[in-house]
Coordinates of C-alpha atoms in Angstrom, one line a residue:
Chain A
M1 CA 0.0 0.0 0.0
K2 CA 1.3 3.5 -0.8
E3 CA 1.7 6.0 2.0
M4 CA -1.6 7.3 3.2
K5 CA -2.4 11.0 2.8
V6 CA -4.7 12.5 5.4
L7 CA -6.3 16.0 5.4
L8 CA -7.6 17.4 8.8
V9 CA -10.2 20.1 8.5
D10 CA -11.3 22.2 11.5
D11 CA -11.4 25.9 12.3
E12 CA -10.1 25.1 15.8
E13 CA -6.4 25.4 14.9
E14 CA -5.0 24.0 18.2
F15 CA -7.3 21.0 17.9
V16 CA -6.2 20.0 14.4
K17 CA -2.6 20.7 15.1
S18 CA -2.6 18.5 18.2
L19 CA -4.3 15.8 16.1
S20 CA -1.8 16.2 13.3
E21 CA 1.1 15.9 15.8
R22 CA -0.3 12.8 17.4
M23 CA -0.7 11.2 13.9
E24 CA 2.9 12.2 13.2
M25 CA 4.0 10.4 16.4
R26 CA 2.5 7.3 14.7
D27 CA 4.3 8.0 11.4
L28 CA 1.2 9.2 9.7
K29 CA 1.7 12.5 7.7
S30 CA -1.3 14.8 7.6
D31 CA -2.1 18.2 6.1
V32 CA -4.2 20.8 8.0
S33 CA -6.9 23.1 6.6
L34 CA -8.6 25.7 8.9
S35 CA -11.7 26.3 6.7
G36 CA -14.0 24.5 4.2
E37 CA -12.8 26.8 1.4
Q38 CA -9.1 26.0 2.2
A39 CA -9.9 22.3 2.4
L40 CA -11.3 22.3 -1.2
K41 CA -8.3 24.2 -2.5
T42 CA -5.9 21.8 -0.8
M43 CA -7.8 18.9 -2.4
D44 CA -7.4 20.4 -5.9
E45 CA -3.7 20.7 -5.3
D46 CA -2.9 17.5 -3.4
L47 CA -5.7 15.0 -3.2
P48 CA -5.8 13.2 0.1
D49 CA -6.9 9.6 0.6
V50 CA -8.8 10.3 3.7
M51 CA -10.3 13.6 5.1
V52 CA -11.3 14.2 8.7
L53 CA -13.8 17.0 8.5
D54 CA -15.5 19.2 11.2
L55 CA -19.2 19.9 10.7
K56 CA -19.6 23.4 12.1
M57 CA -17.2 25.9 10.7
P58 CA -17.5 29.6 9.9
G59 CA -18.0 30.2 6.2
M60 CA -18.5 27.0 4.2
D61 CA -19.6 24.3 6.7
G62 CA -18.6 20.7 6.8
M63 CA -21.8 19.4 5.1
E64 CA -21.2 21.6 2.1
V65 CA -17.5 20.6 1.9
L66 CA -18.6 16.9 2.1
R67 CA -21.2 17.5 -0.7
R68 CA -18.7 19.2 -3.0
A69 CA -15.8 16.9 -2.2
K70 CA -17.8 13.8 -2.9
K71 CA -19.0 15.2 -6.2
A72 CA -15.6 16.2 -7.4
Y73 CA -13.6 13.3 -5.9
P74 CA -15.9 10.4 -5.0
G75 CA -13.0 8.1 -4.1
V76 CA -11.8 10.2 -1.2
Q77 CA -13.1 8.8 2.1
I78 CA -14.4 11.4 4.4
I79 CA -14.9 11.1 8.2
M80 CA -17.1 13.7 9.9
L81 CA -16.0 14.7 13.4
T82 CA -18.4 16.9 15.1
G83 CA -19.1 18.5 18.5
H84 CA -22.8 17.9 18.9
G85 CA -24.3 17.1 15.5
S86 CA -27.9 16.3 15.3
E87 CA -29.5 13.0 14.1
K88 CA -30.6 15.0 11.0
D89 CA -27.0 16.0 10.3
E90 CA -25.8 12.5 10.6
K91 CA -28.5 11.2 8.3
E92 CA -27.7 13.8 5.7
A93 CA -23.9 13.1 6.0
R94 CA -24.5 9.4 5.5
R95 CA -26.8 10.1 2.5
L96 CA -23.9 12.1 1.0
G97 CA -21.5 9.2 1.4
V98 CA -19.6 10.0 4.6
F99 CA -17.4 7.0 5.6
E100 CA -18.0 7.5 9.3
Y101 CA -19.7 10.0 11.6
L102 CA -17.9 10.6 14.9
Q103 CA -18.6 12.7 18.0
K104 CA -16.0 15.1 19.3
P105 CA -14.0 14.5 21.4
V106 CA -13.2 11.1 20.1
E107 CA -10.8 8.5 21.5
F108 CA -7.7 9.0 19.4
E109 CA -7.1 5.3 18.9
K110 CA -10.6 4.9 17.7
L111 CA -10.1 7.8 15.2
M112 CA -6.9 6.1 14.0
R113 CA -8.8 2.8 13.5
V114 CA -11.5 4.6 11.5
V115 CA -8.9 6.5 9.4
T116 CA -7.1 3.2 8.6
N117 CA -10.3 1.5 7.7
A118 CA -11.3 4.4 5.4
Y119 CA -7.9 4.1 3.7
K120 CA -8.3 0.4 3.3
K121 CA -11.7 0.9 1.7
K122 CA -10.2 3.4 -0.8
F123 CA -7.3 1.1 -1.5
E124 CA -9.5 -1.9 -2.0
S125 CA -11.7 0.0 -4.4
S126 CA -8.7 0.9 -6.5
M127 CA -7.5 -2.7 -6.4
S128 CA -10.9 -4.0 -7.5
A129 CA -10.5 -2.0 -10.7
V130 CA -7.4 -4.1 -11.5
T131 CA -9.2 -7.3 -10.7
F132 CA -12.1 -6.4 -13.1
A133 CA -9.6 -5.4 -15.8
E134 CA -7.9 -8.7 -15.5
A135 CA -11.2 -10.5 -15.9
G136 CA -12.0 -8.5 -19.1
E137 CA -14.7 -6.3 -17.4
F138 CA -13.2 -3.2 -18.8
D139 CA -16.3 -1.0 -18.4
T140 CA -16.5 -1.7 -14.7
A141 CA -12.8 -1.2 -14.2
R142 CA -13.0 2.1 -16.1
K143 CA -15.9 3.3 -14.0
I144 CA -14.0 2.5 -10.8
L145 CA -10.9 4.2 -12.1
E146 CA -12.9 7.4 -12.9
D147 CA -12.3 8.5 -9.3
E148 CA -8.6 8.1 -9.7
K149 CA -8.5 9.9 -13.0
K150 CA -9.9 13.0 -11.3
K151 CA -6.7 13.2 -9.4
Chain B
M1 CA -48.2 28.9 28.9
F2 CA -46.9 27.6 25.6
G3 CA -46.8 30.8 23.6
H4 CA -44.3 33.6 24.1
K5 CA -42.8 31.6 27.0
D6 CA -41.9 28.8 24.5
K7 CA -39.9 31.3 22.4
E8 CA -38.1 32.5 25.5
V9 CA -37.2 28.9 26.4
A10 CA -36.1 28.2 22.9
F11 CA -33.9 31.3 22.9
F12 CA -32.4 30.1 26.2
G13 CA -31.8 26.6 24.8
K14 CA -30.2 27.9 21.6
I15 CA -27.7 30.1 23.5
T16 CA -26.9 27.3 26.0
A17 CA -26.5 24.7 23.2
G18 CA -24.1 27.1 21.4
I19 CA -22.0 27.5 24.6
T20 CA -21.9 23.7 25.1
H21 CA -20.4 23.4 21.6
E22 CA -17.7 25.9 22.6
I23 CA -16.9 24.1 25.9
N24 CA -16.8 20.8 23.9
N25 CA -14.2 22.3 21.6
V26 CA -12.1 23.4 24.6
L27 CA -12.3 19.9 26.1
A28 CA -11.3 18.4 22.7
I29 CA -8.2 20.6 22.6
I30 CA -7.2 19.8 26.2
K31 CA -7.8 16.1 25.4
E32 CA -5.7 15.9 22.3
S33 CA -2.9 18.1 23.9
S34 CA -2.7 15.8 27.0
G35 CA -3.0 12.8 24.7
L36 CA 0.1 14.2 22.9
L37 CA 1.9 14.5 26.2
E38 CA 1.0 10.8 26.9
D39 CA 2.3 9.8 23.4
I40 CA 5.6 11.6 24.1
L41 CA 5.8 10.0 27.5
A42 CA 5.3 6.6 25.9
V43 CA 8.2 7.0 23.5
T44 CA 10.6 8.1 26.3
G45 CA 10.6 4.4 27.2
E46 CA 12.9 3.6 30.1
D47 CA 14.3 7.1 30.1
T48 CA 13.4 9.0 33.2
F49 CA 13.2 12.6 34.3
P50 CA 12.6 14.2 37.8
H51 CA 9.1 13.7 39.1
K52 CA 8.1 11.5 36.1
E53 CA 5.6 9.5 38.3
K54 CA 3.9 12.7 39.5
F55 CA 3.8 13.9 35.9
K56 CA 2.0 10.7 34.9
K57 CA -0.5 10.9 37.7
A58 CA -1.3 14.5 36.9
L59 CA -1.8 13.6 33.3
K60 CA -4.2 10.8 34.3
R61 CA -6.2 13.2 36.5
I62 CA -6.5 15.6 33.5
L63 CA -7.8 12.8 31.3
G64 CA -10.3 11.7 34.0
Q65 CA -11.6 15.2 34.4
I66 CA -11.9 15.6 30.6
Q67 CA -14.2 12.5 30.5
R68 CA -16.2 14.1 33.4
G69 CA -16.4 17.4 31.5
V70 CA -17.5 15.7 28.3
A71 CA -20.3 13.8 30.1
I72 CA -21.5 17.0 31.8
T73 CA -21.5 19.0 28.5
N74 CA -23.3 16.2 26.7
N75 CA -26.1 16.3 29.4
L76 CA -26.3 20.0 29.2
N77 CA -26.4 19.9 25.4
W78 CA -29.2 17.4 25.5
F79 CA -31.1 19.6 28.0
A80 CA -30.5 22.7 25.8
H81 CA -31.8 21.0 22.7
S82 CA -34.9 19.8 24.4
S83 CA -36.4 23.2 23.7
D84 CA -35.8 22.9 19.9
H85 CA -39.2 21.4 19.1
S86 CA -42.3 21.6 21.2
P87 CA -44.4 19.6 21.3
T88 CA -42.4 16.6 20.2
S89 CA -42.3 12.9 20.7
V90 CA -40.1 11.7 23.6
D91 CA -39.4 8.4 25.3
L92 CA -40.2 8.8 29.1
N93 CA -37.3 6.4 29.8
E94 CA -34.8 8.6 28.1
V95 CA -36.1 11.8 29.7
T96 CA -36.1 10.3 33.2
E97 CA -32.5 9.0 32.7
Q98 CA -31.3 12.4 31.5
M99 CA -33.1 14.1 34.4
V100 CA -31.4 11.8 36.9
L101 CA -28.0 12.8 35.5
L102 CA -28.9 16.5 35.4
A103 CA -30.3 16.5 39.0
S104 CA -27.6 14.3 40.4
R105 CA -25.6 17.2 41.9
F106 CA -28.7 18.4 43.8
A107 CA -29.2 15.0 45.3
R108 CA -25.5 14.5 46.0
L109 CA -25.5 17.7 48.1
K110 CA -28.2 16.1 50.3
N111 CA -26.3 12.8 50.4
V112 CA -29.3 11.2 48.6
G113 CA -29.1 8.6 45.9
L114 CA -31.0 9.3 42.7
E115 CA -31.6 6.6 40.1
T116 CA -34.1 5.2 37.6
G117 CA -36.0 2.0 38.3
P118 CA -36.2 -1.1 36.1
K119 CA -36.4 -0.2 32.5
D120 CA -39.5 -1.2 30.4
G121 CA -41.1 0.4 27.4
P122 CA -40.3 2.5 25.4
F123 CA -43.0 4.8 26.5
I124 CA -43.4 7.4 23.7
I125 CA -45.5 10.4 24.3
K126 CA -46.0 13.6 22.4
T127 CA -45.4 16.4 24.9
H128 CA -43.6 19.6 25.7
P129 CA -40.1 18.4 26.8
V130 CA -39.0 21.4 28.9
A131 CA -42.3 21.3 30.9
L132 CA -42.0 17.6 31.3
Q133 CA -38.4 17.9 32.6
M134 CA -39.6 20.7 34.9
A135 CA -42.3 18.4 36.4
L136 CA -39.7 15.7 37.0
F137 CA -37.3 18.1 38.6
I138 CA -40.0 19.7 40.9
S139 CA -41.0 16.2 42.0
I140 CA -37.3 15.5 42.9
E141 CA -37.1 18.8 44.7
I142 CA -40.2 18.1 46.8
F143 CA -38.4 15.0 48.2
L144 CA -35.1 16.8 48.6
D145 CA -36.9 19.5 50.7
L146 CA -38.4 16.8 53.0
I147 CA -35.2 14.8 53.5
T148 CA -32.5 15.7 56.0
S149 CA -29.8 13.4 54.6
G150 CA -29.5 9.9 53.1
G151 CA -31.9 7.6 51.4
K152 CA -32.7 7.1 47.7
I153 CA -35.1 8.6 45.2
T154 CA -36.1 6.4 42.3
L155 CA -37.8 7.5 39.0
F156 CA -39.8 4.8 37.4
P157 CA -41.6 5.2 34.1
R158 CA -44.3 2.6 33.4
K159 CA -47.7 2.1 32.0
I160 CA -50.7 1.8 34.3
Q161 CA -53.8 0.6 32.4
N162 CA -53.9 3.1 29.5
N163 CA -51.8 5.8 31.1
Y164 CA -48.2 6.5 30.9
V165 CA -46.9 7.3 34.4
V166 CA -43.7 8.3 36.0
G167 CA -43.5 7.2 39.7
I168 CA -41.1 9.1 41.9
H169 CA -40.5 7.2 45.1
F170 CA -38.4 7.7 48.1
E171 CA -36.8 5.2 50.5
G172 CA -35.3 6.5 53.7
M173 CA -36.1 8.9 56.6
T174 CA -37.8 12.3 56.2
A175 CA -37.2 15.3 58.4
D176 CA -39.2 15.1 61.7
D177 CA -40.3 11.6 60.6
A178 CA -43.2 13.2 58.7
N179 CA -46.0 11.3 57.0
L180 CA -44.6 11.4 53.5
P181 CA -47.8 11.5 51.4
Q182 CA -49.2 14.2 53.6
A183 CA -45.9 16.1 53.6
I184 CA -45.8 16.0 49.8
I185 CA -49.3 17.5 49.2
T186 CA -48.7 20.2 51.8
S187 CA -45.2 21.2 50.4
D188 CA -44.7 24.6 48.9
R189 CA -43.9 23.1 45.5
W190 CA -47.0 20.8 45.2
A191 CA -49.3 23.5 43.7
F192 CA -46.6 24.4 41.1
L193 CA -46.2 20.7 40.2
Q194 CA -49.9 20.3 39.7
E195 CA -50.0 23.5 37.6
T196 CA -47.1 22.2 35.4
M197 CA -48.8 18.8 35.0
A198 CA -52.1 20.5 34.1
C199 CA -50.3 22.4 31.3
L200 CA -49.0 19.1 30.0
G201 CA -52.6 17.7 30.0
G202 CA -51.8 15.4 32.9
S203 CA -51.9 15.3 36.6
A204 CA -49.8 14.7 39.8
Q205 CA -51.0 12.5 42.6
A206 CA -49.5 11.5 45.9
D207 CA -49.0 7.7 46.0
E208 CA -50.0 6.8 49.5
S209 CA -49.2 3.1 49.1
A210 CA -45.6 3.6 47.9
S211 CA -44.4 6.9 49.5
G212 CA -44.1 8.8 46.3
I213 CA -45.6 10.9 43.6
L214 CA -47.3 9.6 40.4
L215 CA -47.2 11.8 37.3
Y216 CA -49.9 10.8 34.9
F217 CA -49.4 11.8 31.3
T218 CA -51.8 12.1 28.4
E219 CA -50.7 13.0 24.9
T220 CA -51.0 16.7 24.1

């Protein structure tokens, strides 16, 4: 598996920086964005495999970032991490294709497990394209690889 | 009662919910920062530094208090959001469990246990959540006023015939060894409890057989 790229998005700078440093202690590199707008810009420049996204942020909120990111880069796995999101928010996030919806503050080891599982899902999806291509199912493989092409 | 007052309560709830989000963010930062200190400590391995054990103990205390803070803000957030929609459908089990958590400090100050009884249900009613919580809290306060110290208050939602009922019962000694059902209906808060229950379309009755209060609910 190639090295995982994680993007942490939260307007609470000290929170994301602490998370990023803890990930670094476990040899996991991550980028940090402090707003929804900045997150989308970062995605255009350097597409992450997994994004950990806050829901409530000034300006563009997490739900809008999720909507746009999934439309532009469906292969990216997004984990929503929110203070006190409502059931309605969770339902909407799941409808938009969020990988997991977690409450803040989350146990760090749990977050690491979810991030790893999200990456595995993305990796397996890419590998399945290879499997389909080998079996001559080129249309299916092409469809799966559309996500990757958008990189 | 449920007109302009509802808007005031909703305003109060919205501001309180916003503040709990902020407190939660502060707790999350403290949690991750202390978690980072733990990570650093873990990689120091056998290396030691002066007062390392005291450092570890202090860190453990911080993490314990963060958990406590998170539980408190979650309860407060739940309470603040109860004013979002009124009337709305609620499960009496969930509401009584939350009220036990929210009122635990008041009981603790009197050295009184506060808990929910055996769980049954769910008992779903459409009601005004804030007024419902107020009725439960007034009932708890009535007992706390009558108790000197010690004993246990139990909140017990159940269905009696076709009515949803929350029983609030006390086990222990009352001040001056008073007759409890009599003391309940002559307490200062009894009229307020009856008024609140009437606004909910229900009623409050003293339960003579089981030393307690029975709150009868009908859907509103």
